[in-house]
Amino acid sequence: MEGVKFYMGNTFGNIFRVTTFGESHGVALGVIVDGCPSGLTLSEGDFTDDMKRRRPGKKITSGRKEKDEIIILSGVFEGRTLGTPIAIIIPNTDQRPQDYDNLHNKFRRGHGDFTYAAKYGHRDHRGGGRASGRETVSRVAAGVIAKNILAELDVSVKAEISHIGGMTDMKAAEKLLLRAKTAGTSLNSGVVCKVSGVKAGIGQPVFDKLNADLSKAVMSIGGARSIRFAEGRNDGVLAGISSGKPIRFAVDFKPPSSTGKIAKKGRHDPAIAPRAAVVVEAMTAITLVDHIFRDFSSRLDKIKNFW
C-alpha cells in the first residue's frame, strides 16, 4: 500500500485543517488548527461568546458545570496568528466519571457505546468518551477562528433553533424541555443555518461540491440525522458551487440516547439543538474557509494577482 495515505477520522479539511482530540471525562479536550494565515487578530477572549452558547449547566441542558475556558498553547503571538499550527486545550473541570461505572459493560440504546466497542475493543465508557457531545467544544473553538477569518471577508454564518419536539414556539418548547429533563426523557430537535456574503464561484466540481462538504461537516455532529438545503431549492449553491446568493439549510437531530435507567446517574441534555446551533455554525464556517482557500488554485488570473 505504498503511497496510500490513511486518515483516522479526527481531521477535517484540506488547506484549513482541523484536528480534534480528547474525551468527555479526560483531562482536557482540544483542537489543532493548521492552515490559518498569519496576521489574524486572535485572543482567548474571542472564544467567550461561542463557548457560552455551547456550555452546559443551563436549566434546559445538562447539569454539568464546565467553564470551558480556552488556553492557546501555540500559533498566536502578541495577539495575532503566526501562520503556524494553532493548538488549543479546554480543561475538563467538572468530571464525575463514577456516574458512568454501570456503563463499563452495558450499552445505551442508540448511542455509540456498542459501535465503539465493536471497532476498538477497548473504549472509554465515561460519558461516551470521544462519542460524547462534549467533543463538540473543540469544534466550536476551531469555528471561532474560522468565523474570524470569514468576518474579514464580510461573510456571516448564523444558526438558530428551528424546533424542539416539533414545537416552533420557543417559550412552549422550553417548558417541554423542562418536563423532559425532569422525567429523564428526550426530544427530537432542529436547527436552521443561513450563510450570507459568499461570492459566486466557491466550491469544487463533482465529488467536492460545496453543499456536499457542508453536508458531511454538519452530519458529522453527533445526533445529526438529516440536512435539507433551501427546502429543496439550492439557490445559494448550484452544481456544487456558490451562486452568490445566501445559502440556507436545516438540520434535524435525533433525541439524545442518554436516557432511562441505564444512564440515570449521568448529566444529559433533553434535546440536542439548544447547544448544537453554535456547533452547526462552527462546522459551516470551517468548511467555507477551507473551500475559499482552495479556490485560489481554480484560475490563473487569481494566482497571478496573488503573485
PDB file of C-alpha atoms in Angstrom:
ATOM      1  CA  MET A   1       0.000   0.000   0.000  1.00  0.00           C
ATOM      2  CA  GLU A   2       2.939   2.321  -0.671  1.00  0.00           C
ATOM      3  CA  GLY A   3       1.891   5.912  -1.322  1.00  0.00           C
ATOM      4  CA  VAL A   4      -1.576   5.451   0.177  1.00  0.00           C
ATOM      5  CA  LYS A   5      -2.465   7.875   2.950  1.00  0.00           C
ATOM      6  CA  PHE A   6      -4.767   6.800   5.760  1.00  0.00           C
ATOM      7  CA  TYR A   7      -6.758   9.231   7.881  1.00  0.00           C
ATOM      8  CA  MET A   8      -8.346   8.125  11.136  1.00  0.00           C
ATOM      9  CA  GLY A   9     -11.336  10.434  11.031  1.00  0.00           C
ATOM     10  CA  ASN A  10     -10.156  13.018  13.546  1.00  0.00           C
ATOM     11  CA  THR A  11      -9.178  15.651  10.967  1.00  0.00           C
ATOM     12  CA  PHE A  12     -11.434  17.733   8.712  1.00  0.00           C
ATOM     13  CA  GLY A  13     -10.425  19.982   5.823  1.00  0.00           C
ATOM     14  CA  ASN A  14      -7.815  20.157   3.073  1.00  0.00           C
ATOM     15  CA  ILE A  15      -5.996  23.503   3.401  1.00  0.00           C
ATOM     16  CA  PHE A  16      -7.695  24.785   6.546  1.00  0.00           C
ATOM     17  CA  ARG A  17      -7.333  21.602   8.604  1.00  0.00           C
ATOM     18  CA  VAL A  18      -8.950  20.956  11.980  1.00  0.00           C
ATOM     19  CA  THR A  19      -7.951  18.043  14.240  1.00  0.00           C
ATOM     20  CA  THR A  20      -9.832  17.490  17.499  1.00  0.00           C
ATOM     21  CA  PHE A  21      -8.738  15.368  20.442  1.00  0.00           C
ATOM     22  CA  GLY A  22      -9.794  14.414  23.958  1.00  0.00           C
ATOM     23  CA  GLU A  23     -12.556  12.529  25.758  1.00  0.00           C
ATOM     24  CA  SER A  24     -15.602  13.623  27.716  1.00  0.00           C
ATOM     25  CA  HIS A  25     -14.115  12.876  31.148  1.00  0.00           C
ATOM     26  CA  GLY A  26     -10.421  13.052  30.306  1.00  0.00           C
ATOM     27  CA  VAL A  27      -8.056  15.780  31.490  1.00  0.00           C
ATOM     28  CA  ALA A  28      -8.957  18.109  28.634  1.00  0.00           C
ATOM     29  CA  LEU A  29     -10.270  18.382  25.103  1.00  0.00           C
ATOM     30  CA  GLY A  30      -8.559  20.305  22.396  1.00  0.00           C
ATOM     31  CA  VAL A  31      -8.022  21.173  18.770  1.00  0.00           C
ATOM     32  CA  ILE A  32      -5.169  21.855  16.388  1.00  0.00           C
ATOM     33  CA  VAL A  33      -5.943  24.246  13.545  1.00  0.00           C
ATOM     34  CA  ASP A  34      -3.447  24.211  10.687  1.00  0.00           C
ATOM     35  CA  GLY A  35      -3.644  26.451   7.637  1.00  0.00           C
ATOM     36  CA  CYS A  36      -4.764  29.639   9.369  1.00  0.00           C
ATOM     37  CA  PRO A  37      -2.910  32.562   7.747  1.00  0.00           C
ATOM     38  CA  SER A  38      -0.731  34.848   9.779  1.00  0.00           C
ATOM     39  CA  GLY A  39      -1.872  38.281  10.875  1.00  0.00           C
ATOM     40  CA  LEU A  40      -5.369  37.351  12.071  1.00  0.00           C
ATOM     41  CA  THR A  41      -6.205  39.097  15.339  1.00  0.00           C
ATOM     42  CA  LEU A  42      -6.961  36.399  17.911  1.00  0.00           C
ATOM     43  CA  SER A  43      -7.117  36.205  21.682  1.00  0.00           C
ATOM     44  CA  GLU A  44      -8.643  33.898  24.263  1.00  0.00           C
ATOM     45  CA  GLY A  45     -11.402  36.448  24.804  1.00  0.00           C
ATOM     46  CA  ASP A  46     -12.628  35.929  21.232  1.00  0.00           C
ATOM     47  CA  PHE A  47     -13.912  32.481  22.210  1.00  0.00           C
ATOM     48  CA  THR A  48     -16.065  33.572  25.171  1.00  0.00           C
ATOM     49  CA  ASP A  49     -19.419  34.127  23.438  1.00  0.00           C
ATOM     50  CA  ASP A  50     -19.490  30.913  21.412  1.00  0.00           C
ATOM     51  CA  MET A  51     -18.209  28.844  24.319  1.00  0.00           C
ATOM     52  CA  LYS A  52     -21.015  30.272  26.449  1.00  0.00           C
ATOM     53  CA  ARG A  53     -23.598  29.312  23.814  1.00  0.00           C
ATOM     54  CA  ARG A  54     -22.386  25.685  23.802  1.00  0.00           C
ATOM     55  CA  ARG A  55     -21.671  25.471  27.545  1.00  0.00           C
ATOM     56  CA  PRO A  56     -23.723  23.052  29.696  1.00  0.00           C
ATOM     57  CA  GLY A  57     -25.215  23.900  33.072  1.00  0.00           C
ATOM     58  CA  LYS A  58     -28.340  25.779  31.973  1.00  0.00           C
ATOM     59  CA  LYS A  59     -31.798  24.845  33.242  1.00  0.00           C
ATOM     60  CA  ILE A  60     -32.826  23.235  29.936  1.00  0.00           C
ATOM     61  CA  THR A  61     -29.493  21.476  29.298  1.00  0.00           C
ATOM     62  CA  SER A  62     -27.108  19.093  31.014  1.00  0.00           C
ATOM     63  CA  GLY A  63     -26.346  19.941  34.633  1.00  0.00           C
ATOM     64  CA  ARG A  64     -22.595  19.532  34.087  1.00  0.00           C
ATOM     65  CA  LYS A  65     -20.799  22.710  35.218  1.00  0.00           C
ATOM     66  CA  GLU A  66     -17.919  23.432  32.846  1.00  0.00           C
ATOM     67  CA  LYS A  67     -16.239  26.828  32.487  1.00  0.00           C
ATOM     68  CA  ASP A  68     -14.968  25.902  29.008  1.00  0.00           C
ATOM     69  CA  GLU A  69     -12.020  28.247  29.318  1.00  0.00           C
ATOM     70  CA  ILE A  70      -9.744  28.382  26.294  1.00  0.00           C
ATOM     71  CA  ILE A  71      -5.982  28.007  26.637  1.00  0.00           C
ATOM     72  CA  ILE A  72      -3.998  28.856  23.482  1.00  0.00           C
ATOM     73  CA  LEU A  73      -0.768  26.877  23.502  1.00  0.00           C
ATOM     74  CA  SER A  74       0.753  27.871  20.162  1.00  0.00           C
ATOM     75  CA  GLY A  75       0.302  29.683  16.883  1.00  0.00           C
ATOM     76  CA  VAL A  76      -0.513  33.108  18.344  1.00  0.00           C
ATOM     77  CA  PHE A  77       1.964  35.791  19.392  1.00  0.00           C
ATOM     78  CA  GLU A  78       1.237  39.339  20.549  1.00  0.00           C
ATOM     79  CA  GLY A  79      -2.450  38.888  19.731  1.00  0.00           C
ATOM     80  CA  ARG A  80      -2.015  37.783  16.121  1.00  0.00           C
ATOM     81  CA  THR A  81      -1.750  34.406  14.429  1.00  0.00           C
ATOM     82  CA  LEU A  82       1.663  33.312  13.196  1.00  0.00           C
ATOM     83  CA  GLY A  83       0.609  31.136  10.274  1.00  0.00           C
ATOM     84  CA  THR A  84       1.798  28.087  12.206  1.00  0.00           C
ATOM     85  CA  PRO A  85      -0.468  25.434  13.802  1.00  0.00           C
ATOM     86  CA  ILE A  86      -2.749  26.831  16.497  1.00  0.00           C
ATOM     87  CA  ALA A  87      -3.078  24.446  19.438  1.00  0.00           C
ATOM     88  CA  ILE A  88      -5.887  24.957  21.953  1.00  0.00           C
ATOM     89  CA  ILE A  89      -6.954  22.990  25.022  1.00  0.00           C
ATOM     90  CA  ILE A  90     -10.156  23.211  27.071  1.00  0.00           C
ATOM     91  CA  PRO A  91      -9.722  21.617  30.518  1.00  0.00           C
ATOM     92  CA  ASN A  92     -12.440  19.361  31.950  1.00  0.00           C
ATOM     93  CA  THR A  93     -13.096  20.783  35.400  1.00  0.00           C
ATOM     94  CA  ASP A  94     -16.365  19.078  36.419  1.00  0.00           C
ATOM     95  CA  GLN A  95     -15.645  15.398  35.901  1.00  0.00           C
ATOM     96  CA  ARG A  96     -17.813  12.743  37.540  1.00  0.00           C
ATOM     97  CA  PRO A  97     -16.603   9.554  35.858  1.00  0.00           C
ATOM     98  CA  GLN A  98     -18.061   7.434  38.664  1.00  0.00           C
ATOM     99  CA  ASP A  99     -21.532   8.276  37.320  1.00  0.00           C
ATOM    100  CA  TYR A 100     -20.765   6.003  34.378  1.00  0.00           C
ATOM    101  CA  ASP A 101     -19.388   2.979  36.242  1.00  0.00           C
ATOM    102  CA  ASN A 102     -22.530   0.998  35.344  1.00  0.00           C
ATOM    103  CA  LEU A 103     -21.819   1.555  31.630  1.00  0.00           C
ATOM    104  CA  HIS A 104     -18.488  -0.285  31.677  1.00  0.00           C
ATOM    105  CA  ASN A 105     -20.127  -3.415  30.299  1.00  0.00           C
ATOM    106  CA  LYS A 106     -23.503  -2.029  29.218  1.00  0.00           C
ATOM    107  CA  PHE A 107     -24.524  -0.210  26.057  1.00  0.00           C
ATOM    108  CA  ARG A 108     -27.027   2.622  25.827  1.00  0.00           C
ATOM    109  CA  ARG A 109     -29.626   2.138  23.124  1.00  0.00           C
ATOM    110  CA  GLY A 110     -28.983   4.386  20.127  1.00  0.00           C
ATOM    111  CA  HIS A 111     -25.594   5.557  21.427  1.00  0.00           C
ATOM    112  CA  GLY A 112     -22.103   4.877  20.104  1.00  0.00           C
ATOM    113  CA  ASP A 113     -21.225   2.641  23.071  1.00  0.00           C
ATOM    114  CA  PHE A 114     -21.696  -0.595  21.113  1.00  0.00           C
ATOM    115  CA  THR A 115     -20.117   0.560  17.861  1.00  0.00           C
ATOM    116  CA  TYR A 116     -17.016   1.987  19.588  1.00  0.00           C
ATOM    117  CA  ALA A 117     -16.609  -1.307  21.416  1.00  0.00           C
ATOM    118  CA  ALA A 118     -17.044  -3.212  18.142  1.00  0.00           C
ATOM    119  CA  LYS A 119     -14.459  -1.060  16.361  1.00  0.00           C
ATOM    120  CA  TYR A 120     -11.781  -0.606  19.031  1.00  0.00           C
ATOM    121  CA  GLY A 121     -12.391  -3.348  21.579  1.00  0.00           C
ATOM    122  CA  HIS A 122     -11.091  -1.077  24.338  1.00  0.00           C
ATOM    123  CA  ARG A 123     -13.223   2.030  24.895  1.00  0.00           C
ATOM    124  CA  ASP A 124     -13.680   4.928  27.306  1.00  0.00           C
ATOM    125  CA  HIS A 125     -17.146   4.362  28.799  1.00  0.00           C
ATOM    126  CA  ARG A 126     -17.072   7.572  30.877  1.00  0.00           C
ATOM    127  CA  GLY A 127     -19.811   9.660  29.305  1.00  0.00           C
ATOM    128  CA  GLY A 128     -19.163   8.142  25.906  1.00  0.00           C
ATOM    129  CA  GLY A 129     -15.540   9.241  25.654  1.00  0.00           C
ATOM    130  CA  ARG A 130     -14.952  10.535  22.117  1.00  0.00           C
ATOM    131  CA  ALA A 131     -18.563   9.828  21.170  1.00  0.00           C
ATOM    132  CA  SER A 132     -19.836  12.326  23.745  1.00  0.00           C
ATOM    133  CA  GLY A 133     -21.378  15.610  22.709  1.00  0.00           C
ATOM    134  CA  ARG A 134     -18.613  17.222  24.758  1.00  0.00           C
ATOM    135  CA  GLU A 135     -16.283  16.591  21.808  1.00  0.00           C
ATOM    136  CA  THR A 136     -18.007  19.485  20.045  1.00  0.00           C
ATOM    137  CA  VAL A 137     -16.316  22.021  22.329  1.00  0.00           C
ATOM    138  CA  SER A 138     -13.192  21.523  20.210  1.00  0.00           C
ATOM    139  CA  ARG A 139     -15.146  22.164  17.012  1.00  0.00           C
ATOM    140  CA  VAL A 140     -16.595  25.375  18.428  1.00  0.00           C
ATOM    141  CA  ALA A 141     -13.091  26.600  19.274  1.00  0.00           C
ATOM    142  CA  ALA A 142     -11.929  25.953  15.706  1.00  0.00           C
ATOM    143  CA  GLY A 143     -15.124  27.556  14.424  1.00  0.00           C
ATOM    144  CA  VAL A 144     -14.305  30.811  16.216  1.00  0.00           C
ATOM    145  CA  ILE A 145     -11.043  31.035  14.269  1.00  0.00           C
ATOM    146  CA  ALA A 146     -12.864  30.249  11.017  1.00  0.00           C
ATOM    147  CA  LYS A 147     -15.578  32.841  11.734  1.00  0.00           C
ATOM    148  CA  ASN A 148     -12.921  35.474  12.480  1.00  0.00           C
ATOM    149  CA  ILE A 149     -11.416  34.785   9.049  1.00  0.00           C
ATOM    150  CA  LEU A 150     -14.858  34.981   7.406  1.00  0.00           C
ATOM    151  CA  ALA A 151     -15.552  38.284   9.179  1.00  0.00           C
ATOM    152  CA  GLU A 152     -12.514  39.738   7.406  1.00  0.00           C
ATOM    153  CA  LEU A 153     -14.192  38.695   4.132  1.00  0.00           C
ATOM    154  CA  ASP A 154     -17.630  40.050   5.136  1.00  0.00           C
ATOM    155  CA  VAL A 155     -19.119  36.560   5.283  1.00  0.00           C
ATOM    156  CA  SER A 156     -21.530  35.730   8.108  1.00  0.00           C
ATOM    157  CA  VAL A 157     -22.830  32.403   9.418  1.00  0.00           C
ATOM    158  CA  LYS A 158     -25.825  32.303  11.749  1.00  0.00           C
ATOM    159  CA  ALA A 159     -27.692  29.274  13.099  1.00  0.00           C
ATOM    160  CA  GLU A 160     -30.641  29.092  15.472  1.00  0.00           C
ATOM    161  CA  ILE A 161     -33.090  26.559  16.875  1.00  0.00           C
ATOM    162  CA  SER A 162     -35.935  25.771  14.475  1.00  0.00           C
ATOM    163  CA  HIS A 163     -37.967  23.379  16.622  1.00  0.00           C
ATOM    164  CA  ILE A 164     -37.975  21.283  19.792  1.00  0.00           C
ATOM    165  CA  GLY A 165     -40.116  18.172  19.752  1.00  0.00           C
ATOM    166  CA  GLY A 166     -41.943  19.615  16.759  1.00  0.00           C
ATOM    167  CA  MET A 167     -42.702  22.895  18.559  1.00  0.00           C
ATOM    168  CA  THR A 168     -41.576  26.132  16.894  1.00  0.00           C
ATOM    169  CA  ASP A 169     -42.719  28.387  19.754  1.00  0.00           C
ATOM    170  CA  MET A 170     -39.572  28.566  21.866  1.00  0.00           C
ATOM    171  CA  LYS A 171     -41.369  29.548  25.074  1.00  0.00           C
ATOM    172  CA  ALA A 172     -43.591  26.484  24.828  1.00  0.00           C
ATOM    173  CA  ALA A 173     -40.573  24.410  23.798  1.00  0.00           C
ATOM    174  CA  GLU A 174     -38.684  25.478  26.927  1.00  0.00           C
ATOM    175  CA  LYS A 175     -41.495  24.166  29.133  1.00  0.00           C
ATOM    176  CA  LEU A 176     -41.439  20.922  27.157  1.00  0.00           C
ATOM    177  CA  LEU A 177     -37.674  20.638  27.682  1.00  0.00           C
ATOM    178  CA  LEU A 178     -38.004  21.188  31.417  1.00  0.00           C
ATOM    179  CA  ARG A 179     -40.607  18.433  31.674  1.00  0.00           C
ATOM    180  CA  ALA A 180     -38.438  16.070  29.633  1.00  0.00           C
ATOM    181  CA  LYS A 181     -35.379  16.833  31.761  1.00  0.00           C
ATOM    182  CA  THR A 182     -37.313  16.141  34.964  1.00  0.00           C
ATOM    183  CA  ALA A 183     -38.763  12.913  33.564  1.00  0.00           C
ATOM    184  CA  GLY A 184     -35.439  11.717  32.185  1.00  0.00           C
ATOM    185  CA  THR A 185     -36.738  11.563  28.604  1.00  0.00           C
ATOM    186  CA  SER A 186     -35.516  13.275  25.428  1.00  0.00           C
ATOM    187  CA  LEU A 187     -36.865  15.081  22.357  1.00  0.00           C
ATOM    188  CA  ASN A 188     -36.002  15.498  18.701  1.00  0.00           C
ATOM    189  CA  SER A 189     -34.976  18.994  17.611  1.00  0.00           C
ATOM    190  CA  GLY A 190     -33.732  21.066  14.717  1.00  0.00           C
ATOM    191  CA  VAL A 191     -31.508  23.958  13.666  1.00  0.00           C
ATOM    192  CA  VAL A 192     -31.624  26.295  10.669  1.00  0.00           C
ATOM    193  CA  CYS A 193     -28.488  27.955   9.315  1.00  0.00           C
ATOM    194  CA  LYS A 194     -28.049  30.900   6.946  1.00  0.00           C
ATOM    195  CA  VAL A 195     -24.816  31.972   5.271  1.00  0.00           C
ATOM    196  CA  SER A 196     -24.528  35.371   3.583  1.00  0.00           C
ATOM    197  CA  GLY A 197     -21.696  37.160   1.821  1.00  0.00           C
ATOM    198  CA  VAL A 198     -20.172  34.179  -0.009  1.00  0.00           C
ATOM    199  CA  LYS A 199     -19.188  35.266  -3.518  1.00  0.00           C
ATOM    200  CA  ALA A 200     -20.071  33.217  -6.572  1.00  0.00           C
ATOM    201  CA  GLY A 201     -17.599  30.529  -7.618  1.00  0.00           C
ATOM    202  CA  ILE A 202     -16.717  28.841  -4.301  1.00  0.00           C
ATOM    203  CA  GLY A 203     -16.838  25.041  -4.337  1.00  0.00           C
ATOM    204  CA  GLN A 204     -15.250  22.159  -6.210  1.00  0.00           C
ATOM    205  CA  PRO A 205     -16.867  20.150  -9.054  1.00  0.00           C
ATOM    206  CA  VAL A 206     -18.252  16.625  -8.898  1.00  0.00           C
ATOM    207  CA  PHE A 207     -17.137  14.974  -5.637  1.00  0.00           C
ATOM    208  CA  ASP A 208     -16.187  18.020  -3.515  1.00  0.00           C
ATOM    209  CA  LYS A 209     -19.276  20.133  -4.094  1.00  0.00           C
ATOM    210  CA  LEU A 210     -19.727  22.891  -1.531  1.00  0.00           C
ATOM    211  CA  ASN A 211     -23.123  21.561  -0.427  1.00  0.00           C
ATOM    212  CA  ALA A 212     -21.733  18.010  -0.272  1.00  0.00           C
ATOM    213  CA  ASP A 213     -18.880  19.081   2.021  1.00  0.00           C
ATOM    214  CA  LEU A 214     -21.239  21.186   4.136  1.00  0.00           C
ATOM    215  CA  SER A 215     -23.444  18.119   4.479  1.00  0.00           C
ATOM    216  CA  LYS A 216     -20.505  15.981   5.575  1.00  0.00           C
ATOM    217  CA  ALA A 217     -19.379  18.616   8.066  1.00  0.00           C
ATOM    218  CA  VAL A 218     -22.802  19.075   9.649  1.00  0.00           C
ATOM    219  CA  MET A 219     -23.749  15.397   9.581  1.00  0.00           C
ATOM    220  CA  SER A 220     -20.522  14.607  11.464  1.00  0.00           C
ATOM    221  CA  ILE A 221     -22.061  16.310  14.525  1.00  0.00           C
ATOM    222  CA  GLY A 222     -23.286  13.704  16.980  1.00  0.00           C
ATOM    223  CA  GLY A 223     -27.033  13.108  16.739  1.00  0.00           C
ATOM    224  CA  ALA A 224     -27.491  14.824  13.343  1.00  0.00           C
ATOM    225  CA  ARG A 225     -29.869  12.777  11.208  1.00  0.00           C
ATOM    226  CA  SER A 226     -30.781  14.863   8.164  1.00  0.00           C
ATOM    227  CA  ILE A 227     -29.914  18.057   6.294  1.00  0.00           C
ATOM    228  CA  ARG A 228     -32.060  19.961   3.763  1.00  0.00           C
ATOM    229  CA  PHE A 229     -30.854  22.830   1.599  1.00  0.00           C
ATOM    230  CA  ALA A 230     -33.253  25.702   0.914  1.00  0.00           C
ATOM    231  CA  GLU A 231     -36.277  23.407   1.158  1.00  0.00           C
ATOM    232  CA  GLY A 232     -35.112  21.610  -1.978  1.00  0.00           C
ATOM    233  CA  ARG A 233     -34.033  24.770  -3.884  1.00  0.00           C
ATOM    234  CA  ASN A 234     -30.273  25.168  -3.764  1.00  0.00           C
ATOM    235  CA  ASP A 235     -30.334  28.836  -4.782  1.00  0.00           C
ATOM    236  CA  GLY A 236     -27.112  29.585  -2.907  1.00  0.00           C
ATOM    237  CA  VAL A 237     -25.300  26.559  -4.338  1.00  0.00           C
ATOM    238  CA  LEU A 238     -25.696  25.485  -7.984  1.00  0.00           C
ATOM    239  CA  ALA A 239     -23.827  22.466  -9.398  1.00  0.00           C
ATOM    240  CA  GLY A 240     -21.943  22.351  -6.113  1.00  0.00           C
ATOM    241  CA  ILE A 241     -20.582  25.900  -6.499  1.00  0.00           C
ATOM    242  CA  SER A 242     -21.785  29.033  -4.695  1.00  0.00           C
ATOM    243  CA  SER A 243     -24.004  31.344  -6.738  1.00  0.00           C
ATOM    244  CA  GLY A 244     -23.516  34.486  -4.655  1.00  0.00           C
ATOM    245  CA  LYS A 245     -26.957  34.187  -3.066  1.00  0.00           C
ATOM    246  CA  PRO A 246     -27.487  33.282   0.621  1.00  0.00           C
ATOM    247  CA  ILE A 247     -27.024  29.619   1.497  1.00  0.00           C
ATOM    248  CA  ARG A 248     -29.727  28.156   3.714  1.00  0.00           C
ATOM    249  CA  PHE A 249     -30.134  24.719   5.194  1.00  0.00           C
ATOM    250  CA  ALA A 250     -31.945  22.931   8.014  1.00  0.00           C
ATOM    251  CA  VAL A 251     -30.578  20.162  10.243  1.00  0.00           C
ATOM    252  CA  ASP A 252     -32.602  17.662  12.265  1.00  0.00           C
ATOM    253  CA  PHE A 253     -31.260  15.968  15.404  1.00  0.00           C
ATOM    254  CA  LYS A 254     -32.487  12.765  16.988  1.00  0.00           C
ATOM    255  CA  PRO A 255     -33.484  12.638  20.666  1.00  0.00           C
ATOM    256  CA  PRO A 256     -30.400  12.148  22.866  1.00  0.00           C
ATOM    257  CA  SER A 257     -29.781   8.492  23.721  1.00  0.00           C
ATOM    258  CA  SER A 258     -28.618   9.001  27.302  1.00  0.00           C
ATOM    259  CA  THR A 259     -31.982   8.464  28.979  1.00  0.00           C
ATOM    260  CA  GLY A 260     -33.676   5.794  31.040  1.00  0.00           C
ATOM    261  CA  LYS A 261     -32.427   3.618  33.890  1.00  0.00           C
ATOM    262  CA  ILE A 262     -29.016   2.723  32.413  1.00  0.00           C
ATOM    263  CA  ALA A 263     -27.936   6.370  32.126  1.00  0.00           C
ATOM    264  CA  LYS A 264     -29.844   7.829  35.070  1.00  0.00           C
ATOM    265  CA  LYS A 265     -26.738   8.943  37.039  1.00  0.00           C
ATOM    266  CA  GLY A 266     -25.156  10.914  34.205  1.00  0.00           C
ATOM    267  CA  ARG A 267     -25.887  14.519  33.339  1.00  0.00           C
ATOM    268  CA  HIS A 268     -27.543  14.743  29.950  1.00  0.00           C
ATOM    269  CA  ASP A 269     -29.361  17.086  27.596  1.00  0.00           C
ATOM    270  CA  PRO A 270     -33.086  16.525  26.909  1.00  0.00           C
ATOM    271  CA  ALA A 271     -32.562  17.801  23.326  1.00  0.00           C
ATOM    272  CA  ILE A 272     -29.530  18.491  21.155  1.00  0.00           C
ATOM    273  CA  ALA A 273     -30.425  21.682  19.259  1.00  0.00           C
ATOM    274  CA  PRO A 274     -30.162  24.203  22.150  1.00  0.00           C
ATOM    275  CA  ARG A 275     -26.404  23.641  22.319  1.00  0.00           C
ATOM    276  CA  ALA A 276     -25.875  22.434  18.749  1.00  0.00           C
ATOM    277  CA  ALA A 277     -26.710  25.641  16.869  1.00  0.00           C
ATOM    278  CA  VAL A 278     -23.268  27.094  17.573  1.00  0.00           C
ATOM    279  CA  VAL A 279     -21.683  23.761  16.564  1.00  0.00           C
ATOM    280  CA  VAL A 280     -23.508  23.911  13.227  1.00  0.00           C
ATOM    281  CA  GLU A 281     -22.122  27.426  12.769  1.00  0.00           C
ATOM    282  CA  ALA A 282     -18.620  26.196  13.565  1.00  0.00           C
ATOM    283  CA  MET A 283     -18.635  23.309  11.094  1.00  0.00           C
ATOM    284  CA  THR A 284     -20.170  25.543   8.411  1.00  0.00           C
ATOM    285  CA  ALA A 285     -17.527  28.231   8.919  1.00  0.00           C
ATOM    286  CA  ILE A 286     -14.684  25.677   8.868  1.00  0.00           C
ATOM    287  CA  THR A 287     -15.969  24.238   5.578  1.00  0.00           C
ATOM    288  CA  LEU A 288     -16.385  27.655   3.966  1.00  0.00           C
ATOM    289  CA  VAL A 289     -12.874  28.791   4.903  1.00  0.00           C
ATOM    290  CA  ASP A 290     -11.387  25.595   3.530  1.00  0.00           C
ATOM    291  CA  HIS A 291     -13.250  25.995   0.221  1.00  0.00           C
ATOM    292  CA  ILE A 292     -12.403  29.696  -0.069  1.00  0.00           C
ATOM    293  CA  PHE A 293      -8.710  28.914   0.414  1.00  0.00           C
ATOM    294  CA  ARG A 294      -8.910  26.089  -2.149  1.00  0.00           C
ATOM    295  CA  ASP A 295     -10.460  28.454  -4.688  1.00  0.00           C
ATOM    296  CA  PHE A 296      -7.180  30.317  -5.225  1.00  0.00           C
ATOM    297  CA  SER A 297      -5.967  27.456  -7.419  1.00  0.00           C
ATOM    298  CA  SER A 298      -9.008  27.485  -9.721  1.00  0.00           C
ATOM    299  CA  ARG A 299      -7.902  30.241 -12.139  1.00  0.00           C
ATOM    300  CA  LEU A 300      -4.601  31.510 -13.454  1.00  0.00           C
ATOM    301  CA  ASP A 301      -5.617  35.167 -13.078  1.00  0.00           C
ATOM    302  CA  LYS A 302      -6.206  34.639  -9.352  1.00  0.00           C
ATOM    303  CA  ILE A 303      -2.770  33.079  -8.980  1.00  0.00           C
ATOM    304  CA  LYS A 304      -1.140  35.904 -10.977  1.00  0.00           C
ATOM    305  CA  ASN A 305      -2.939  38.573  -8.946  1.00  0.00           C
ATOM    306  CA  PHE A 306      -1.712  36.959  -5.755  1.00  0.00           C
ATOM    307  CA  TRP A 307       1.819  36.524  -7.099  1.00  0.00           C
TER     308      TRP A 307
END
